[in-house]
Amino acid sequence: MSALVVGLASPDHTSQKVWGLVGAVGYTCAALIAARSPTAWARTPAVVAVTGAAAVPLLYLSLIGRAQMEVGVVERAAELLFSTGTPYSPTPQAVRDFNPYLPGMALFGIPALLFGDTPFAGARVWFLVAFLAAVAGAVRVLTGGGSLPAGRSGAAHLATTGAGAGLTGALWLVACPVVALPLSIGGVDPPVIGLLCLALAFTQRGRAGRAGLVVGVAAALKWTAWPAIPVIVAVLAVRGGRRAALRCAAAAIGPAALTIVPAVLIDTGAFYQNVVLYPLGLGPTASSAQSPLLGHLIVLLLPHGKAVTTALIALSALGVGVSLLVRPPRSTVAAADRLALGLLLAIALSPATRVGYAVYPVVLVVWPRFTARLSGDRPATTHPASEPPHHHRTVTSRLCIANPSPAACDARRRPHRERHRTGTRHSVGADGSRRAG
């Protein structure tokens, strides 16, 4: 239904209209198949939804050469980077001349610079490749890093099952309208949110250095990734201690600094106009990102509205930062929720924003909850004083290997626990009865 609304409400000859009309057919077919499927959230309707709502619109739009304006902006940024050393125009005039993204985003335009105007060298295709690679990496990290007690064959079976569930979840993530739309028309946000998902996966596994490196790469692409750095550092400080938090922070600052500092030094004025003033709607040229959200309404209705929205964004960022100190998140799900809240406030209060930015809070709320179950990440359990760890590992594993259900294991352990407490031994007679010895 949402795809059909987008298709009917969008102007003619736009990529959004093509996606809406084609995607509506794909979602309808997926819904019909899902209604006949005995399993909720099965893989087959997910494949149909991804094919109809993402793959087919992307292929068609690539062949006819129609894309979101961001694709052209990124490809021109790559040309400027190679010709002037900075991806920013020093004298931007029209909306298309501005590049509101951080320098790392220009890398997605290099294939078009090298191979020309061919359908599969455009930046849109590489946005998709980066997003899929990041999500696949997140699934691999979460399904391949757990410790499984059922032996090598049981571990391989469970890992395969987890990988299959992860693939199905990734397909449903791609099929989500707020993800499928920017993937098809060439939005720049999917690679950023994909890297954030990968960074959260490393965080859940306790790999602080890798989490920091990935979120640092995301921070080199767009400002929307920067709030993730303090959030991930905070949750790692709780789970891994100060050393893990410092390792993550150092790894995150490195890639961001290596890409941003040279652009600032080469032409500070161009960087400030393109990356600071224009995204906030504070420059002489109005941003094309206009949506009737709270920040845009404040600018229209209140005197000095831009200053008011800037102050409100600063206050909301300060409030989220204080919450990280007062009550830091203790899990990746809580960290993703905190990050989603901060980004949602920034999106709502910014005078120049898009409804499409909803991809950030939606994915950050939904995906970590799925991966928390997928990874089987549970806190360590302590053994009771009456049953030492050695006894638990040997007796319990032998009793429960045939029937691993908790009820059966508890029933089979009960005679052994009683015998351990009382010191009574039992013998089995010829007739199968148990006698105290």
Coordinates of N, CA, C and O in Angstrom, one line a residue, residues 69-82 86-88 98-113 121-124 126-128 130-131 186-195 216-226 255-256 258-260 263 271 275 357 360:
M69 N 18.7 12.6 -7.6 CA 19.7 13.6 -7.9 C 21.0 13.3 -7.1 O 22.1 13.7 -7.6
E70 N 21.0 12.6 -6.0 CA 22.2 12.3 -5.2 C 23.2 11.5 -6.0 O 24.4 11.7 -5.8
V71 N 22.8 10.7 -7.0 CA 23.7 9.9 -7.8 C 24.6 10.8 -8.6 O 25.8 10.7 -8.6
G72 N 24.0 11.8 -9.2 CA 24.8 12.8 -10.0 C 25.7 13.6 -9.1 O 26.9 13.9 -9.5
V73 N 25.2 14.0 -7.9 CA 26.1 14.7 -7.0 C 27.3 14.0 -6.6 O 28.4 14.5 -6.6
V74 N 27.2 12.7 -6.3 CA 28.3 11.9 -5.9 C 29.3 11.6 -7.0 O 30.5 11.7 -6.9
E75 N 28.7 11.4 -8.2 CA 29.6 11.2 -9.4 C 30.4 12.5 -9.7 O 31.6 12.4 -10.1
R76 N 29.8 13.6 -9.6 CA 30.5 14.9 -9.8 C 31.5 15.1 -8.7 O 32.6 15.7 -9.0
A77 N 31.2 14.7 -7.5 CA 32.2 14.8 -6.4 C 33.5 14.0 -6.7 O 34.6 14.5 -6.4
A78 N 33.3 12.9 -7.3 CA 34.5 12.1 -7.7 C 35.3 12.8 -8.7 O 36.6 12.8 -8.7
E79 N 34.7 13.4 -9.7 CA 35.4 14.2 -10.7 C 36.2 15.3 -10.1 O 37.3 15.6 -10.5
L80 N 35.5 16.1 -9.2 CA 36.2 17.2 -8.5 C 37.4 16.7 -7.7 O 38.4 17.3 -7.6
L81 N 37.2 15.5 -7.0 CA 38.2 15.0 -6.2 C 39.5 14.7 -7.0 O 40.6 15.0 -6.6
F82 N 39.3 14.2 -8.2 CA 40.5 13.8 -9.0 C 41.1 15.1 -9.7 O 42.3 15.1 -10.0
T86 N 39.7 18.1 -3.9 CA 38.6 18.1 -3.0 C 37.3 17.8 -3.7 O 37.1 18.3 -4.8
P87 N 36.3 17.1 -3.1 CA 35.1 16.8 -3.7 C 34.1 17.9 -3.7 O 32.9 17.7 -4.0
Y88 N 34.4 19.2 -3.3 CA 33.5 20.2 -3.1 C 33.8 21.4 -4.1 O 35.0 21.8 -4.2
F98 N 25.9 21.6 -5.0 CA 26.3 21.4 -3.6 C 26.5 19.9 -3.4 O 25.8 19.1 -3.9
N99 N 27.4 19.6 -2.6 CA 27.7 18.3 -2.1 C 27.7 18.2 -0.6 O 28.7 18.5 0.1
P100 N 26.5 17.8 0.0 CA 26.4 17.9 1.4 C 27.0 16.7 2.1 O 26.8 16.6 3.4
Y101 N 27.7 15.8 1.4 CA 28.2 14.6 2.0 C 29.6 14.7 2.4 O 30.4 15.6 1.9
L102 N 30.1 13.9 3.3 CA 31.5 13.9 3.7 C 32.4 13.3 2.6 O 31.9 12.6 1.7
P103 N 33.7 13.5 2.6 CA 34.5 13.2 1.5 C 34.5 11.7 1.1 O 34.7 11.4 -0.1
G104 N 34.3 10.8 2.0 CA 34.3 9.4 1.7 C 33.2 9.0 0.7 O 33.4 8.0 0.0
M105 N 32.1 9.7 0.7 CA 31.0 9.4 -0.2 C 31.5 9.5 -1.7 O 30.9 8.8 -2.6
A106 N 32.5 10.3 -2.0 CA 32.9 10.5 -3.4 C 33.5 9.2 -4.0 O 33.5 9.0 -5.2
L107 N 33.9 8.3 -3.1 CA 34.5 7.0 -3.6 C 33.5 6.2 -4.4 O 33.8 5.5 -5.4
F108 N 32.2 6.4 -4.1 CA 31.2 5.6 -4.9 C 31.0 6.1 -6.3 O 30.4 5.5 -7.1
G109 N 31.5 7.3 -6.6 CA 31.4 7.9 -7.9 C 32.6 7.5 -8.8 O 32.6 7.8 -10.0
I110 N 33.7 6.9 -8.3 CA 34.9 6.6 -9.0 C 34.6 5.6 -10.2 O 35.1 5.8 -11.3
P111 N 33.8 4.5 -10.0 CA 33.5 3.6 -11.1 C 32.9 4.4 -12.3 O 33.3 4.1 -13.5
A112 N 32.0 5.3 -12.1 CA 31.4 6.1 -13.2 C 32.5 7.0 -13.9 O 32.5 7.2 -15.1
L113 N 33.5 7.5 -13.1 CA 34.5 8.3 -13.6 C 35.5 7.4 -14.5 O 36.0 7.9 -15.5
A121 N 28.0 1.1 -13.9 CA 29.1 1.8 -13.3 C 28.7 2.9 -12.4 O 29.5 3.6 -11.8
G122 N 27.4 3.2 -12.4 CA 26.9 4.4 -11.7 C 27.0 4.2 -10.2 O 27.1 3.1 -9.7
A123 N 26.9 5.3 -9.5 CA 27.1 5.3 -8.0 C 26.0 4.5 -7.4 O 26.1 3.9 -6.3
R124 N 24.8 4.5 -8.0 CA 23.6 3.8 -7.4 C 23.9 2.3 -7.2 O 23.5 1.7 -6.2
W126 N 26.8 0.9 -6.7 CA 27.7 0.7 -5.7 C 27.2 1.0 -4.3 O 27.7 0.5 -3.3
F127 N 26.2 1.9 -4.2 CA 25.5 2.1 -3.0 C 24.8 0.7 -2.6 O 24.9 0.3 -1.4
L128 N 24.2 0.1 -3.6 CA 23.6 -1.2 -3.3 C 24.6 -2.3 -2.9 O 24.4 -3.0 -1.9
A130 N 27.5 -1.9 -1.5 CA 28.1 -1.6 -0.1 C 27.1 -2.0 0.9 O 27.4 -2.6 2.0
F131 N 25.8 -1.7 0.7 CA 24.8 -2.0 1.7 C 24.6 -3.5 1.9 O 24.6 -4.0 3.0
G186 N 18.6 5.2 -5.9 CA 19.9 5.7 -5.7 C 20.1 6.6 -4.5 O 20.9 7.6 -4.6
G187 N 19.5 6.3 -3.4 CA 19.7 7.1 -2.2 C 21.1 6.8 -1.6 O 21.6 5.7 -1.7
V188 N 21.7 7.8 -0.9 CA 23.0 7.6 -0.3 C 23.0 7.0 1.1 O 24.0 6.7 1.7
D189 N 21.8 6.9 1.7 CA 21.7 6.4 3.1 C 21.9 4.9 3.3 O 22.4 4.5 4.4
P190 N 21.5 4.0 2.4 CA 21.7 2.6 2.6 C 23.1 2.2 3.0 O 23.2 1.4 3.9
P191 N 24.1 2.6 2.3 CA 25.5 2.1 2.7 C 25.8 2.6 4.1 O 26.5 1.9 4.9
V192 N 25.3 3.8 4.5 CA 25.6 4.3 5.9 C 24.9 3.4 6.9 O 25.5 3.0 7.9
I193 N 23.6 3.2 6.7 CA 22.9 2.4 7.7 C 23.4 0.9 7.7 O 23.4 0.2 8.7
G194 N 23.8 0.4 6.5 CA 24.4 -0.9 6.5 C 25.7 -1.0 7.3 O 25.9 -2.0 8.1
L195 N 26.5 0.0 7.2 CA 27.7 0.0 8.1 C 27.4 0.1 9.5 O 28.1 -0.5 10.4
G216 N 33.7 4.3 12.0 CA 34.6 5.3 11.5 C 34.5 5.5 10.0 O 34.4 6.6 9.4
V217 N 34.4 4.3 9.3 CA 34.2 4.4 7.8 C 32.8 5.0 7.5 O 32.7 5.8 6.6
A218 N 31.8 4.6 8.3 CA 30.5 5.2 8.1 C 30.5 6.7 8.4 O 29.9 7.5 7.6
A219 N 31.3 7.2 9.4 CA 31.4 8.6 9.7 C 32.1 9.4 8.6 O 32.0 10.6 8.6
A220 N 32.9 8.7 7.8 CA 33.6 9.3 6.7 C 32.7 9.6 5.5 O 33.0 10.3 4.5
L221 N 31.4 9.0 5.5 CA 30.5 9.1 4.4 C 29.5 10.2 4.6 O 29.2 11.0 3.7
K222 N 28.9 10.3 5.9 CA 27.8 11.2 6.1 C 27.7 11.6 7.6 O 28.0 10.8 8.4
W223 N 27.2 12.8 7.8 CA 27.1 13.3 9.2 C 26.2 12.4 10.0 O 26.3 12.3 11.3
T224 N 25.2 11.7 9.4 CA 24.2 10.9 10.1 C 24.9 9.8 10.9 O 24.2 9.2 11.8
A225 N 26.1 9.4 10.5 CA 26.8 8.3 11.2 C 27.5 8.7 12.5 O 27.8 7.9 13.3
W226 N 27.7 10.0 12.6 CA 28.5 10.5 13.7 C 27.9 10.3 15.1 O 28.6 9.9 16.1
P255 N 39.7 6.7 10.5 CA 39.2 6.8 9.1 C 38.5 8.1 8.9 O 38.6 8.7 7.8
A256 N 37.7 8.6 9.9 CA 37.0 9.9 9.7 C 38.0 11.0 9.5 O 37.8 11.9 8.7
L258 N 41.2 10.9 8.6 CA 42.0 10.7 7.3 C 41.2 11.2 6.1 O 41.9 11.6 5.1
T259 N 39.9 11.2 6.1 CA 39.2 11.7 5.0 C 38.7 13.1 5.1 O 38.6 13.8 4.1
I260 N 38.4 13.5 6.3 CA 37.8 14.9 6.5 C 38.8 16.0 6.6 O 38.7 17.0 5.9
A263 N 40.3 17.4 3.3 CA 39.3 18.3 2.5 C 39.1 19.6 3.2 O 39.0 20.7 2.5
F271 N 34.3 23.4 2.0 CA 33.8 22.4 3.0 C 32.7 23.0 3.8 O 31.6 22.3 4.0
V275 N 29.1 21.3 3.4 CA 28.8 20.2 4.4 C 28.2 20.7 5.6 O 27.6 19.9 6.4
Y357 N 14.6 9.8 5.3 CA 15.6 9.6 6.4 C 15.0 8.7 7.4 O 15.8 8.3 8.3
Y360 N 16.8 5.3 8.9 CA 17.7 5.2 10.0 C 16.9 4.7 11.3 O 17.3 3.6 11.8

